[in-house]
Amino acid sequence: MSTPDSNVKSEKKKSKIINSVIGAIQSPTAVGICITMVFLFITSSFYKVRDQNEEERFANSSFRNRLYEAVEWFDLKSMDMRFKMRGEIPASDKVGLLTIDDRSIEEIGRWPWSREKIAFVIDEMMKYGVRSIGFDIVFAEKQVDQTFETLTRLEKVAGLLPTELQKAFDQEKSKGQPDQILAQMLTKYKDHLVLGAFNDDSAQSLNPYQDYCRNEAFLRANASKFIRIDNTTFVVNDLADPFVELEFDKVFSIIFSFIEKISTETALKELFKKPSVAALNEREANQLKFYVEQKQMEYCTNWLTKDDHYFDQLKKVYEELFANSKDLKGMPLDKAVPKFKKMVKPSPIVQQQRWTINTDQMQAAAQYTGSFNAEQDSDGTIRRASMFFRTGNRFGLSFIPSIALQTYLISTGYRADIEIDVDPKHPEQKIITQFKIVDPKVNPEKIVRNIPVDEQGRMKINYAGGRNMYPYIPARELFNGKETMTVSQAEWFPEHKVWVPREKVVNKGEFLKDRAFIFGATAIGVYDLRVTPYDKNFPGPETHVNALGNLFEGNFIKVHPKEETFMMVAIAILGVLISVAIAHTSAVPGFLIVFGSLAALVVIDQLIFKKGIIATGTLPAGLVIFLYVFLFFYKYLTEERKKKYLKSTFSKYVSPAIVEEILKDPENIELGGKRVRLAVFFSDLRNFTTISEKLQATELSDVLNLYLTPMTNIVFENKGTLDKYIGDAVMAFFGAPIHFNDNSTWACRCAILSIKKLDSIREEIDRKFPGKNIPIAIGIGINTADVSAGNMGSDIVRSYTVMGDGVNLASRLEGITKEYGVQIVISQFTYADVKDTFTCRELDLVRVKGKLEPIRIYELISEGQPEAQWVQVIQHFSEGYKLYHQKDFAAAKVCFQKALEVRPEDAPSELYIERCDDFMAEPPPIDWDGVKVMKTK
C-alpha cells in the first residue's frame, strides 16, 4: 500500500525523468542530430534524382528536383575551386589545336576563308603525318566562285557562242571550284578527317515512344547524309528497345509524304505566293525544305495522341505493323497502342531536334562527322563534354558522336561500344550500361578503356589548365613554305612556379607527326569563346582539345560507383561528431572546429580529385556550415543569450574574471560566502570636500568620472575585483572569486600604478576645468587577511563583496596615510607576502581604533629597487626608527634630519622629528612599548 509520501516521491521522480527527457530533446546535440537526419534525406534525394534520365527531370518539377538543382549548382561552383586549387597539369603530347587566330586572318584574309585554302591546310597537315583532324567548323553553305558565276551569266546573255569561244568558256568553268577542291581533299584523306556539325540546342522532350517517329523524320531530313551506317568505329546498341524489328517506315513514308505535299502547297500559296517549286529561287527552295522538315518534326509531338489526324486513316497499316511484334501480335489496335506506348522506356540521352551539317558535296566526300556542340551547365560554364548525341533511337541512324570522340577513334583505330539497357535501380528508365573502347584489330573483346560518362552520356572534362596548355598551331604557319613553324604553348617556370605561354620554333615533320588536331577559331573577332573553370574567355575549340586529350591519356574525372553509400555514412558520422563538438563549445572554439572540419574536407577532396575521383563535396560541407550557423543561433537564443545578459550586467560592476567564474559555476551566485585569504584595497580622494565646494554638481560628476574610470581599469588590469564606490573612495580586493597565490603582489602593483596614473588624471582635469586648480591626491591602504567572500545580501538585492576584520583594517590603513603623510600604507601581513618583490619602509607599530593587538605598518615605495635618493632616505629613516624605539630620541632625530636633507618633503621623517622633540621634552613612561594608538578611523 502506497503512502502519500511515496506517491509524492514517485511523482517527483517521474517529473524529473520527463524534464530530463525534454532537456535532452531540446539540447543542441539533439537538434544537431535532427539536422543531420534532414541532410541524410537531402543526400538520399539528391542521388535518386541524379540517377534519373535528363528527360525524366525535365518532366518532373518536384521538390526533390528543385533541391537537386540547388545542390548541383553549389557543387558545380565547388568543382571550379577544385581545379584552381589543384592547379595546371601537363597536357597530352598527342593532341594539338590548329587555330584560326587573329594573325592568321590578318595574313591570309578575312574569315571564312576560301575552301581551296582550307584544302591546302588539310593537305599540308596530312603531308607531315598528322593522325587526324576534327573540324570545329561547319561548311553549311556553298561557296560562290565569282569567275564561274560571271562566265555562266555571259553564256546566258550571249546565247549560242562560237565553237572555239565555247571551248574556252568550258575550259575555264571546268577548272576546280573551291567546294570541289575541298571535297576532293576530304575524299583523299577521309580516313583521317572528321567534319563538324551542330544541333540547334533546342532539345525537345517527347514521349519515349515518339522517338520512332523522330527517327523517320530525321532520316527524311538529313540523317543519311552525315550518319554513316558503315561507320564501324562508333556503335550504339539499345538492348532495351522492344520494337527494334518493326518497320515503322511503312507508316511514316505515307504520313510524311502527305505532310510534305500539304506543307509544300501551303508554303507556295501563303509564304512564297508562287505557282510551283520550279519557280522558287535557291534561297526560297532551302526555306521550303526547312519548312517541310519542321512540319514533319512537329507531327511527332502529336503521333498516336488525340491530335493525330492520320491515325484513323492508317489503322490497317498499324495493324500490320504491330502484328510483327511478339508483344503486340494478335492484340486489337485499341489495346496494342497503349501497350506499345507503355513498353517504350525513356532514353538517357536528351533528344535533339535539328542538325546543321555541311553541304551535300562535303558530306558525300567525307566518311566521318562529329558534333561540336558545347555542353553548358546551368551557370553557363563548360565542365562536361557530351560524347554523343541523338535524334531518334535507331541503331546506326540516330546517334552522332562528338568531334572529340570521333577524332580519337580514327586516330587510334579503336571502336566505341556503347550499350543502353534498363536501369536496375529505376526499371522505368534506361541507362548507359557500357561505354568501352576496344581495339577491333587486336582483340575486340579486350577493353582498352572505359569512358566514365553520366546518365546523359557526358564526360567530365579534366582541364589541363587555362588557355594554351595544349599547343596552338596557327594556320598561317602552314603557308610559310618552310619546314619549320612557330607554335605556342604554356611552359612551366619552376623559379616562379607558374605556367606561361611561350612561342617556339619547331620542325613541322617532327612536331605534327602522329598528333591529333582540332581545327577551330581562336580569333577574338570570330568570338567562339566559352566559360570554363579556369577562364571566362576560353577558346571554344580548346574545350574539345581538352576532351580529346583526356581520351588519349585516360586521365578522366569520374564518380565513384559507391559514392552514395560512402556519402551517407560520412554525413551521419560527421553530423553527430560536429553536433556534439559545437554543442559543448562556445562560438570561437566552435568556429575553429568547423573551420578545421572544412579544411579537412578540402584536403580529402583534393587528394581524391588528384586521383580522378570527384564527389559531391557540397553535401558534407553544407552540413558542417549549417550545423554551426544553426546551432550557434540556437545556443544563442537559449543559453548564450542568458550568459551574455549576465556578462553584460555584471561586467559593469565587477571584473570580467568574476563574470566568467559565475558563468562557469552557478554556485558562485548563491547567497553566502566562503573563507578565502585575499588582499583588500582601499583608496580615497584627498580633500574631497574642498573639491566639491569649487564645482557645480555636474562638474563634480565629471571630475569623479575622470578619476574613477582609470582607477577602476587599473584594478581590472591587475586581476582585481571592484567591490564598490564609497563616494569618492574605491574598494577592491584581489584573490576572489578566482584565487591566486600572489594576490598581495597584484594589489601592491595596482596601488603603485594608481599613484603613477594621477599625473595624467590631473592634466586631463586641468584641461577640462581650466583655472579651477582642483587638487587630486589619494591615499591607499592594503591588508592581506582571511575574509568571507561571496554574493552577500538579501533575496532581493545581492552584491559580490568581502567581509571581516581584515577588510576593516584595510580601511583603517587608508586613513592612516593622512597621519603619516604618505600615499600607500600596507599591513605587516601584506608586507610578508611582497617584501622580496617591493621596496617598503616600516612606518610604525600602531593600534588602530577598535583593535587591541598592535600591527606593523609599512609604506609601499616601489616595485623592485627604488631611485638612489630613496635608498638613502630609507637607510637614514630606518636607523632613526630603530633608535626611536630604543628611546634614544636625540640620536634618532639626527637620523631623521639626514633623511630630510636627502628628501625635504619626506613627511614621516618630519613626523618623527616632532615626536622626538616631544619625548625629549617629556620622556615616555618606563613601560612604553612604542605603539601608536590611533584615535580616529
PDB file of C-alpha atoms in Angstrom, residues 1 48 71 117 290 410 417 436 462 495 504 509 531 591 628 644 655 663 671 684 687 736 745 755 757 764 766 895:
ATOM      1  CA  MET A   1       0.000   0.000   0.000  1.00  0.00           C
ATOM      2  CA  LYS A  48      17.904   9.490 -56.561  1.00  0.00           C
ATOM      3  CA  VAL A  71      22.841  21.243 -54.549  1.00  0.00           C
ATOM      4  CA  LYS A 117      42.727  27.446 -98.628  1.00  0.00           C
ATOM      5  CA  PHE A 290      13.331  23.705 -93.825  1.00  0.00           C
ATOM      6  CA  ILE A 410      40.005   7.363 -86.144  1.00  0.00           C
ATOM      7  CA  ASP A 417      30.984   0.148 -77.996  1.00  0.00           C
ATOM      8  CA  LYS A 436      34.006   0.986 -73.634  1.00  0.00           C
ATOM      9  CA  ASN A 462      39.671  17.221 -66.888  1.00  0.00           C
ATOM     10  CA  GLU A 495      61.530  29.549 -60.320  1.00  0.00           C
ATOM     11  CA  LYS A 504      58.958  28.352 -80.004  1.00  0.00           C
ATOM     12  CA  GLY A 509      57.558  16.991 -89.550  1.00  0.00           C
ATOM     13  CA  VAL A 531      33.456  29.970 -69.805  1.00  0.00           C
ATOM     14  CA  PHE A 591      34.236  28.144 -35.337  1.00  0.00           C
ATOM     15  CA  TYR A 628      27.497  25.645 -36.987  1.00  0.00           C
ATOM     16  CA  LYS A 644      25.573  37.335 -22.492  1.00  0.00           C
ATOM     17  CA  SER A 655      35.843  42.406 -13.182  1.00  0.00           C
ATOM     18  CA  LEU A 663      29.065  31.529 -15.675  1.00  0.00           C
ATOM     19  CA  LEU A 671      23.768  33.592  -1.185  1.00  0.00           C
ATOM     20  CA  ASP A 684      40.366  57.609  -1.047  1.00  0.00           C
ATOM     21  CA  ASN A 687      40.295  66.967   0.239  1.00  0.00           C
ATOM     22  CA  ALA A 736      38.385  36.185  -5.280  1.00  0.00           C
ATOM     23  CA  THR A 745      51.612  41.369  -5.253  1.00  0.00           C
ATOM     24  CA  ILE A 755      49.654  56.703  -7.941  1.00  0.00           C
ATOM     25  CA  LYS A 757      48.214  57.480 -13.102  1.00  0.00           C
ATOM     26  CA  GLU A 764      43.047  65.867 -18.038  1.00  0.00           C
ATOM     27  CA  ASP A 766      43.114  70.836 -15.737  1.00  0.00           C
ATOM     28  CA  CYS A 895      68.941  60.380  11.511  1.00  0.00           C
TER      29      CYS A 895
END
